[in-house]
Amino acid sequence: MTADTRHNPAFGEGGGGGEGGGERARRRGSFRAAGGPAARVALTVDDGARLADVELAADGLDDDGAARLARALAGVAAASSGEELRSRVVAALDDGAPEAPAPEALAPETRVHEISAAVAAAVRRAVVGALDWQDVVVEVVREPAVSPWQHMALDQAMAEAVAAGERGPTLRLWEWDRAAVVLGSFQSVRNEVDLEGAARHGVTVVRRCSGGGAMFVQPEKTITYSLVAPAALVAGLSFADSYAFLDAWAVDALRGLGADVRYVPLNDIASPLGKVAGAAQKRFAGGAVLHHVTMAYDIDTPAMLEVLRTFRPHLVERGTKSAQKRVDPLRRQVDLPREAVVDALEAHARASLRGVDGATTAAERRRVDELVAQRYATDAWTARVP
């Protein structure tokens, strides 16, 4: 029998932070990557800044395995990196392979890798006092379509509001009012976009504030969402682990619809046949993380190839070039209209992230107008060469 990290009374209901009582606060942390095992730990940090009184549970571990890992982690420096913690956990797991069957048939070495990564991340989150989903309520914002420039500005305005403590964690589901190419912050228009092709197909070119590659979007063929949250929600995680953590709910939702998808590092959700979605992030001064994802529900391949230069062999300017990956639209796997897929994503987010109704504020809308005029709709921003 495996240890259930979600309902194990030994670990309580909360996520990050410590508890009062005694000289040393009890610290708790949890982690689950998209499609991977969940892990939850409770520990203290002794006067020598080392882990003590470690208890843990993880999907794929029986009680003996969990106790073995807890012993292996006792006395480890609290400042250990995630890689150091993973190495310690792998060494302990090698003394006895995890017993539990995973939801999918995984090779033993894959289970060891996934469990060790989850346990290490949970330990790091406990040490730094990270927030967990159980510690927050997520506002869900789903409003009418706006222009591509307004979408870029809304992401920044909401992230600034989170950093200023004026907004809590927020999931925003986008609606597009036109076709667009969205460039990453460090890309060149000339590298990525055939402007004559874009004009023929009525495609607007915009640049977002986050990095990553160019995305070709069409209103009825694309699903996009943004997740803006306090940086404390991803505290203790590597950049790569933060992508897997923040996309876990969406992967679960798509799997619930029958889609054969998984998280692929660094920033993709993919099927066995190709990329379904791509993510990008930006960290804001003051303590906010912006994580946004664009999914291909369907795709007009001829139009995309006429607009994007992604598959053309040469670089003409400096800047990051988009990766060349085959796209596998969701519509091939999910026999539902786009609106129904967005509804399902929203419903799953409300259930799994404690979602409540949300909306953009008057102050954010004023900030959007400023940002569109001063940055996102200007040639100086869109056509810049990083």
GROMACS .gro file of C-alpha atoms in nm:
model
  386
    1MET     CA    1   0.000   0.000   0.000
    2THR     CA    2   0.138   0.343  -0.087
    3ALA     CA    3   0.145   0.648   0.133
    4ASP     CA    4  -0.122   0.898   0.023
    5THR     CA    5   0.037   1.240   0.047
    6ARG     CA    6  -0.287   1.424  -0.013
    7HIS     CA    7  -0.485   1.284   0.281
    8ASN     CA    8  -0.220   1.162   0.523
    9PRO     CA    9  -0.317   1.306   0.865
   10ALA     CA   10   0.048   1.308   0.970
   11PHE     CA   11   0.106   1.597   0.734
   12GLY     CA   12  -0.203   1.810   0.793
   13GLU     CA   13  -0.388   2.001   0.522
   14GLY     CA   14  -0.167   2.305   0.469
   15GLY     CA   15   0.135   2.345   0.246
   16GLY     CA   16   0.422   2.580   0.321
   17GLY     CA   17   0.541   2.758   0.630
   18GLY     CA   18   0.600   2.650   0.984
   19GLU     CA   19   0.379   2.592   1.284
   20GLY     CA   20   0.395   2.756   1.621
   21GLY     CA   21   0.489   2.573   1.938
   22GLY     CA   22   0.830   2.465   2.062
   23GLU     CA   23   1.166   2.618   1.991
   24ARG     CA   24   1.176   2.491   1.636
   25ALA     CA   25   0.883   2.537   1.403
   26ARG     CA   26   0.761   2.233   1.216
   27ARG     CA   27   0.798   2.303   0.844
   28ARG     CA   28   0.588   2.146   0.573
   29GLY     CA   29   0.624   2.131   0.200
   30SER     CA   30   0.473   1.946  -0.094
   31PHE     CA   31   0.533   1.911  -0.463
   32ARG     CA   32   0.378   1.745  -0.763
   33ALA     CA   33   0.491   1.791  -1.121
   34ALA     CA   34   0.254   1.754  -1.414
   35GLY     CA   35   0.176   1.385  -1.449
   36GLY     CA   36   0.422   1.288  -1.176
   37PRO     CA   37   0.404   1.155  -0.820
   38ALA     CA   38   0.312   1.381  -0.530
   39ALA     CA   39   0.542   1.415  -0.230
   40ARG     CA   40   0.482   1.578   0.106
   41VAL     CA   41   0.732   1.632   0.386
   42ALA     CA   42   0.736   1.763   0.741
   43LEU     CA   43   1.063   1.853   0.913
   44THR     CA   44   1.246   2.087   1.145
   45VAL     CA   45   1.580   2.264   1.101
   46ASP     CA   46   1.812   2.217   1.397
   47ASP     CA   47   2.055   2.466   1.550
   48GLY     CA   48   2.324   2.349   1.310
   49ALA     CA   49   2.100   2.435   1.011
   50ARG     CA   50   2.046   2.069   0.929
   51LEU     CA   51   1.728   1.873   0.862
   52ALA     CA   52   1.581   1.693   1.162
   53ASP     CA   53   1.263   1.503   1.256
   54VAL     CA   54   1.194   1.429   0.890
   55GLU     CA   55   0.867   1.262   0.794
   56LEU     CA   56   0.759   1.213   0.436
   57ALA     CA   57   0.517   1.038   0.208
   58ALA     CA   58   0.513   1.003  -0.169
   59ASP     CA   59   0.310   0.831  -0.435
   60GLY     CA   60   0.499   0.516  -0.528
   61LEU     CA   61   0.656   0.461  -0.186
   62ASP     CA   62   0.538   0.221   0.079
   63ASP     CA   63   0.584   0.306   0.447
   64ASP     CA   64   0.922   0.132   0.467
   65GLY     CA   65   1.050   0.323   0.166
   66ALA     CA   66   0.929   0.654   0.310
   67ALA     CA   67   1.099   0.581   0.641
   68ARG     CA   68   1.421   0.491   0.460
   69LEU     CA   69   1.420   0.825   0.278
   70ALA     CA   70   1.344   1.014   0.598
   71ARG     CA   71   1.649   0.858   0.764
   72ALA     CA   72   1.865   0.939   0.462
   73LEU     CA   73   1.763   1.306   0.476
   74ALA     CA   74   1.814   1.352   0.849
   75GLY     CA   75   2.125   1.559   0.917
   76VAL     CA   76   2.150   1.695   0.562
   77ALA     CA   77   2.230   2.066   0.540
   78ALA     CA   78   1.909   2.269   0.507
   79ALA     CA   79   2.079   2.482   0.242
   80SER     CA   80   2.141   2.179   0.017
   81SER     CA   81   2.052   2.229  -0.348
   82GLY     CA   82   1.777   2.033  -0.516
   83GLU     CA   83   2.040   1.830  -0.701
   84GLU     CA   84   2.217   1.738  -0.376
   85LEU     CA   85   1.887   1.631  -0.223
   86ARG     CA   86   1.793   1.426  -0.530
   87SER     CA   87   2.127   1.246  -0.517
   88ARG     CA   88   2.072   1.157  -0.152
   89VAL     CA   89   1.720   1.030  -0.224
   90VAL     CA   90   1.829   0.826  -0.528
   91ALA     CA   91   2.102   0.659  -0.323
   92ALA     CA   92   1.847   0.564  -0.058
   93LEU     CA   93   1.598   0.439  -0.316
   94ASP     CA   94   1.864   0.221  -0.476
   95ASP     CA   95   1.863   0.017  -0.156
   96GLY     CA   96   1.512  -0.093  -0.243
   97ALA     CA   97   1.306  -0.004  -0.550
   98PRO     CA   98   0.973   0.174  -0.499
   99GLU     CA   99   0.694  -0.079  -0.475
  100ALA     CA  100   0.385   0.097  -0.600
  101PRO     CA  101   0.248   0.083  -0.951
  102ALA     CA  102   0.226   0.427  -1.109
  103PRO     CA  103  -0.079   0.532  -1.314
  104GLU     CA  104   0.128   0.453  -1.622
  105ALA     CA  105   0.371   0.168  -1.671
  106LEU     CA  106   0.707   0.322  -1.581
  107ALA     CA  107   1.048   0.161  -1.574
  108PRO     CA  108   1.193   0.135  -1.221
  109GLU     CA  109   1.463   0.392  -1.297
  110THR     CA  110   1.192   0.636  -1.416
  111ARG     CA  111   0.998   0.592  -1.092
  112VAL     CA  112   1.315   0.651  -0.892
  113HIS     CA  113   1.390   0.968  -1.089
  114GLU     CA  114   1.037   1.107  -1.054
  115ILE     CA  115   1.003   1.023  -0.685
  116SER     CA  116   1.347   1.163  -0.601
  117ALA     CA  117   1.270   1.487  -0.787
  118ALA     CA  118   0.936   1.525  -0.610
  119VAL     CA  119   1.079   1.455  -0.263
  120ALA     CA  120   1.374   1.691  -0.317
  121ALA     CA  121   1.143   1.970  -0.434
  122ALA     CA  122   0.909   1.916  -0.137
  123VAL     CA  123   1.205   1.938   0.104
  124ARG     CA  124   1.331   2.261  -0.055
  125ARG     CA  125   0.981   2.410  -0.035
  126ALA     CA  126   0.951   2.315   0.331
  127VAL     CA  127   1.287   2.469   0.417
  128VAL     CA  128   1.208   2.805   0.252
  129GLY     CA  129   0.845   2.819   0.367
  130ALA     CA  130   0.685   2.809   0.021
  131LEU     CA  131   0.313   2.855  -0.023
  132ASP     CA  132   0.114   2.561  -0.156
  133TRP     CA  133  -0.215   2.555  -0.345
  134GLN     CA  134  -0.393   2.469  -0.019
  135ASP     CA  135  -0.266   2.797   0.126
  136VAL     CA  136  -0.422   3.022  -0.138
  137VAL     CA  137  -0.748   3.090  -0.319
  138VAL     CA  138  -0.716   3.145  -0.693
  139GLU     CA  139  -0.930   3.403  -0.871
  140VAL     CA  140  -1.053   3.278  -1.209
  141VAL     CA  141  -1.098   3.553  -1.468
  142ARG     CA  142  -1.279   3.478  -1.793
  143GLU     CA  143  -1.381   3.792  -1.979
  144PRO     CA  144  -1.469   3.890  -2.337
  145ALA     CA  145  -1.207   3.901  -2.612
  146VAL     CA  146  -0.964   4.192  -2.626
  147SER     CA  147  -0.685   4.292  -2.863
  148PRO     CA  148  -0.344   4.122  -2.859
  149TRP     CA  149  -0.184   4.442  -2.724
  150GLN     CA  150  -0.433   4.449  -2.435
  151HIS     CA  151  -0.359   4.084  -2.353
  152MET     CA  152   0.014   4.160  -2.329
  153ALA     CA  153  -0.059   4.457  -2.104
  154LEU     CA  154  -0.308   4.265  -1.888
  155ASP     CA  155  -0.044   4.008  -1.802
  156GLN     CA  156   0.193   4.280  -1.685
  157ALA     CA  157  -0.075   4.481  -1.503
  158MET     CA  158  -0.200   4.178  -1.309
  159ALA     CA  159   0.152   4.067  -1.221
  160GLU     CA  160   0.230   4.417  -1.092
  161ALA     CA  161  -0.088   4.404  -0.882
  162VAL     CA  162   0.014   4.067  -0.733
  163ALA     CA  163   0.363   4.201  -0.655
  164ALA     CA  164   0.207   4.504  -0.484
  165GLY     CA  165  -0.026   4.286  -0.274
  166GLU     CA  166  -0.334   4.427  -0.450
  167ARG     CA  167  -0.435   4.093  -0.604
  168GLY     CA  168  -0.400   3.731  -0.503
  169PRO     CA  169  -0.315   3.436  -0.730
  170THR     CA  170  -0.515   3.463  -1.050
  171LEU     CA  171  -0.588   3.236  -1.345
  172ARG     CA  172  -0.695   3.432  -1.654
  173LEU     CA  173  -0.846   3.248  -1.951
  174TRP     CA  174  -0.796   3.450  -2.269
  175GLU     CA  175  -1.023   3.513  -2.566
  176TRP     CA  176  -0.857   3.651  -2.880
  177ASP     CA  177  -1.028   3.911  -3.102
  178ARG     CA  178  -0.798   3.845  -3.402
  179ALA     CA  179  -0.517   3.627  -3.532
  180ALA     CA  180  -0.170   3.714  -3.405
  181VAL     CA  181   0.192   3.616  -3.376
  182VAL     CA  182   0.315   3.662  -3.020
  183LEU     CA  183   0.691   3.703  -2.999
  184GLY     CA  184   0.899   3.628  -2.693
  185SER     CA  185   1.076   3.923  -2.533
  186PHE     CA  186   1.415   3.823  -2.675
  187GLN     CA  187   1.313   3.747  -3.033
  188SER     CA  188   1.356   3.937  -3.359
  189VAL     CA  189   1.056   4.010  -3.581
  190ARG     CA  190   1.271   3.958  -3.889
  191ASN     CA  191   1.386   3.615  -3.771
  192GLU     CA  192   1.040   3.493  -3.682
  193VAL     CA  193   0.778   3.660  -3.902
  194ASP     CA  194   0.720   3.697  -4.275
  195LEU     CA  195   0.551   4.037  -4.261
  196GLU     CA  196   0.405   4.004  -4.611
  197GLY     CA  197   0.252   3.669  -4.513
  198ALA     CA  198   0.119   3.820  -4.191
  199ALA     CA  199  -0.045   4.104  -4.386
  200ARG     CA  200  -0.206   3.860  -4.632
  201HIS     CA  201  -0.363   3.662  -4.347
  202GLY     CA  202  -0.457   3.963  -4.131
  203VAL     CA  203  -0.217   3.862  -3.855
  204THR     CA  204  -0.114   4.117  -3.590
  205VAL     CA  205   0.242   4.095  -3.455
  206VAL     CA  206   0.294   4.167  -3.084
  207ARG     CA  207   0.568   4.108  -2.830
  208ARG     CA  208   0.511   3.981  -2.475
  209CYS     CA  209   0.719   4.058  -2.167
  210SER     CA  210   0.830   3.698  -2.109
  211GLY     CA  211   1.088   3.496  -2.300
  212GLY     CA  212   1.039   3.184  -2.508
  213GLY     CA  213   0.940   3.129  -2.868
  214ALA     CA  214   0.691   3.276  -3.113
  215MET     CA  215   0.329   3.156  -3.100
  216PHE     CA  216   0.083   3.165  -3.392
  217VAL     CA  217  -0.271   3.217  -3.259
  218GLN     CA  218  -0.616   3.225  -3.415
  219PRO     CA  219  -0.934   3.298  -3.216
  220GLU     CA  220  -1.117   2.971  -3.282
  221LYS     CA  221  -0.806   2.752  -3.291
  222THR     CA  222  -0.609   2.861  -2.983
  223ILE     CA  223  -0.653   2.829  -2.605
  224THR     CA  224  -0.443   3.057  -2.386
  225TYR     CA  225  -0.425   3.113  -2.011
  226SER     CA  226  -0.212   3.309  -1.767
  227LEU     CA  227  -0.139   3.219  -1.408
  228VAL     CA  228  -0.012   3.509  -1.195
  229ALA     CA  229   0.091   3.433  -0.839
  230PRO     CA  230   0.314   3.543  -0.553
  231ALA     CA  231   0.671   3.423  -0.599
  232ALA     CA  232   0.631   3.238  -0.268
  233LEU     CA  233   0.417   2.981  -0.451
  234VAL     CA  234   0.722   2.863  -0.647
  235ALA     CA  235   0.980   2.931  -0.374
  236GLY     CA  236   1.244   2.659  -0.344
  237LEU     CA  237   1.183   2.530  -0.696
  238SER     CA  238   1.424   2.536  -0.985
  239PHE     CA  239   1.307   2.723  -1.292
  240ALA     CA  240   1.233   2.389  -1.463
  241ASP     CA  241   1.042   2.250  -1.162
  242SER     CA  242   0.829   2.567  -1.147
  243TYR     CA  243   0.702   2.499  -1.500
  244ALA     CA  244   0.611   2.141  -1.412
  245PHE     CA  245   0.443   2.252  -1.088
  246LEU     CA  246   0.235   2.533  -1.242
  247ASP     CA  247   0.122   2.319  -1.539
  248ALA     CA  248   0.019   2.013  -1.336
  249TRP     CA  249  -0.347   2.114  -1.307
  250ALA     CA  250  -0.378   2.175  -1.683
  251VAL     CA  251  -0.220   1.839  -1.772
  252ASP     CA  252  -0.463   1.669  -1.533
  253ALA     CA  253  -0.757   1.854  -1.691
  254LEU     CA  254  -0.658   1.754  -2.046
  255ARG     CA  255  -0.603   1.393  -1.942
  256GLY     CA  256  -0.949   1.399  -1.787
  257LEU     CA  257  -1.082   1.478  -2.135
  258GLY     CA  258  -0.900   1.177  -2.278
  259ALA     CA  259  -0.600   1.360  -2.424
  260ASP     CA  260  -0.275   1.161  -2.417
  261VAL     CA  261  -0.053   1.446  -2.295
  262ARG     CA  262   0.238   1.494  -2.058
  263TYR     CA  263   0.472   1.766  -1.944
  264VAL     CA  264   0.800   1.779  -2.141
  265PRO     CA  265   1.081   1.992  -1.996
  266LEU     CA  266   1.143   2.274  -2.013
  267ASN     CA  267   0.816   2.431  -2.112
  268ASP     CA  268   0.595   2.208  -2.326
  269ILE     CA  269   0.282   2.000  -2.290
  270ALA     CA  270   0.305   1.732  -2.558
  271SER     CA  271   0.146   1.417  -2.694
  272PRO     CA  272   0.339   1.124  -2.844
  273LEU     CA  273   0.295   1.293  -3.185
  274GLY     CA  274   0.406   1.646  -3.102
  275LYS     CA  275   0.371   1.966  -2.906
  276VAL     CA  276   0.026   2.058  -2.778
  277ALA     CA  277   0.114   2.370  -2.576
  278GLY     CA  278   0.407   2.592  -2.487
  279ALA     CA  279   0.466   2.796  -2.172
  280ALA     CA  280   0.670   3.104  -2.085
  281GLN     CA  281   0.745   3.279  -1.756
  282LYS     CA  282   0.859   3.611  -1.617
  283ARG     CA  283   0.952   3.698  -1.260
  284PHE     CA  284   0.865   4.052  -1.149
  285ALA     CA  285   1.047   4.269  -0.898
  286GLY     CA  286   0.848   4.280  -0.578
  287GLY     CA  287   0.766   3.910  -0.582
  288ALA     CA  288   0.532   3.787  -0.856
  289VAL     CA  289   0.560   3.514  -1.117
  290LEU     CA  290   0.378   3.526  -1.450
  291HIS     CA  291   0.326   3.188  -1.618
  292HIS     CA  292   0.131   3.175  -1.942
  293VAL     CA  293   0.049   2.890  -2.178
  294THR     CA  294  -0.077   2.877  -2.536
  295MET     CA  295  -0.240   2.554  -2.657
  296ALA     CA  296  -0.311   2.451  -3.014
  297TYR     CA  297  -0.675   2.339  -3.019
  298ASP     CA  298  -0.662   2.333  -3.398
  299ILE     CA  299  -0.416   2.477  -3.649
  300ASP     CA  300  -0.423   2.630  -3.995
  301THR     CA  301  -0.090   2.488  -4.105
  302PRO     CA  302  -0.069   2.655  -4.450
  303ALA     CA  303  -0.132   2.999  -4.294
  304MET     CA  304   0.115   2.935  -4.013
  305LEU     CA  305   0.387   2.836  -4.258
  306GLU     CA  306   0.329   3.150  -4.461
  307VAL     CA  307   0.348   3.371  -4.152
  308LEU     CA  308   0.621   3.214  -3.939
  309ARG     CA  309   0.981   3.172  -4.051
  310THR     CA  310   1.042   2.905  -3.787
  311PHE     CA  311   1.120   2.633  -4.040
  312ARG     CA  312   1.349   2.847  -4.253
  313PRO     CA  313   1.716   2.757  -4.209
  314HIS     CA  314   1.903   3.084  -4.159
  315LEU     CA  315   1.919   3.350  -3.889
  316VAL     CA  316   1.920   3.706  -4.017
  317GLU     CA  317   1.946   3.900  -3.690
  318ARG     CA  318   2.048   3.830  -3.336
  319GLY     CA  319   1.778   3.716  -3.100
  320THR     CA  320   1.628   3.388  -2.982
  321LYS     CA  321   1.482   3.171  -3.257
  322SER     CA  322   1.177   2.953  -3.198
  323ALA     CA  323   1.236   2.580  -3.164
  324GLN     CA  324   1.123   2.370  -3.458
  325LYS     CA  325   0.871   2.123  -3.318
  326ARG     CA  326   0.585   1.935  -3.473
  327VAL     CA  327   0.249   2.058  -3.342
  328ASP     CA  328  -0.023   1.809  -3.247
  329PRO     CA  329  -0.354   1.997  -3.198
  330LEU     CA  330  -0.590   1.896  -2.918
  331ARG     CA  331  -0.879   1.863  -3.158
  332ARG     CA  332  -0.718   1.546  -3.296
  333GLN     CA  333  -0.754   1.382  -2.954
  334VAL     CA  334  -1.053   1.551  -2.790
  335ASP     CA  335  -1.390   1.526  -2.963
  336LEU     CA  336  -1.518   1.852  -2.817
  337PRO     CA  337  -1.558   2.207  -2.947
  338ARG     CA  338  -1.299   2.460  -2.832
  339GLU     CA  339  -1.544   2.628  -2.592
  340ALA     CA  340  -1.611   2.297  -2.418
  341VAL     CA  341  -1.237   2.239  -2.368
  342VAL     CA  342  -1.199   2.586  -2.214
  343ASP     CA  343  -1.502   2.515  -1.992
  344ALA     CA  344  -1.338   2.191  -1.877
  345LEU     CA  345  -1.010   2.368  -1.800
  346GLU     CA  346  -1.197   2.629  -1.598
  347ALA     CA  347  -1.398   2.368  -1.407
  348HIS     CA  348  -1.086   2.168  -1.322
  349ALA     CA  349  -0.902   2.481  -1.209
  350ARG     CA  350  -1.190   2.580  -0.982
  351ALA     CA  351  -1.193   2.234  -0.826
  352SER     CA  352  -0.819   2.172  -0.793
  353LEU     CA  353  -0.690   2.525  -0.727
  354ARG     CA  354  -0.977   2.640  -0.504
  355GLY     CA  355  -1.093   2.877  -0.775
  356VAL     CA  356  -1.340   3.160  -0.715
  357ASP     CA  357  -1.491   3.423  -0.946
  358GLY     CA  358  -1.256   3.707  -1.034
  359ALA     CA  359  -1.239   4.009  -1.263
  360THR     CA  360  -0.999   4.275  -1.379
  361THR     CA  361  -1.014   4.590  -1.166
  362ALA     CA  362  -1.062   4.951  -1.272
  363ALA     CA  363  -0.703   5.025  -1.166
  364GLU     CA  364  -0.574   4.738  -1.381
  365ARG     CA  365  -0.774   4.856  -1.681
  366ARG     CA  366  -0.622   5.203  -1.645
  367ARG     CA  367  -0.278   5.048  -1.623
  368VAL     CA  368  -0.352   4.843  -1.937
  369ASP     CA  369  -0.434   5.160  -2.130
  370GLU     CA  370  -0.101   5.311  -2.019
  371LEU     CA  371   0.099   5.002  -2.109
  372VAL     CA  372  -0.062   4.964  -2.452
  373ALA     CA  373   0.010   5.327  -2.538
  374GLN     CA  374   0.359   5.340  -2.391
  375ARG     CA  375   0.488   4.993  -2.477
  376TYR     CA  376   0.291   4.711  -2.629
  377ALA     CA  377   0.141   4.893  -2.931
  378THR     CA  378   0.461   5.079  -3.017
  379ASP     CA  379   0.701   4.991  -3.296
  380ALA     CA  380   0.990   5.059  -3.057
  381TRP     CA  381   0.879   4.761  -2.847
  382THR     CA  382   0.748   4.524  -3.114
  383ALA     CA  383   1.031   4.568  -3.366
  384ARG     CA  384   1.320   4.594  -3.124
  385VAL     CA  385   1.620   4.369  -3.178
  386PRO     CA  386   1.720   4.228  -2.837
   0.00000   0.00000   0.00000
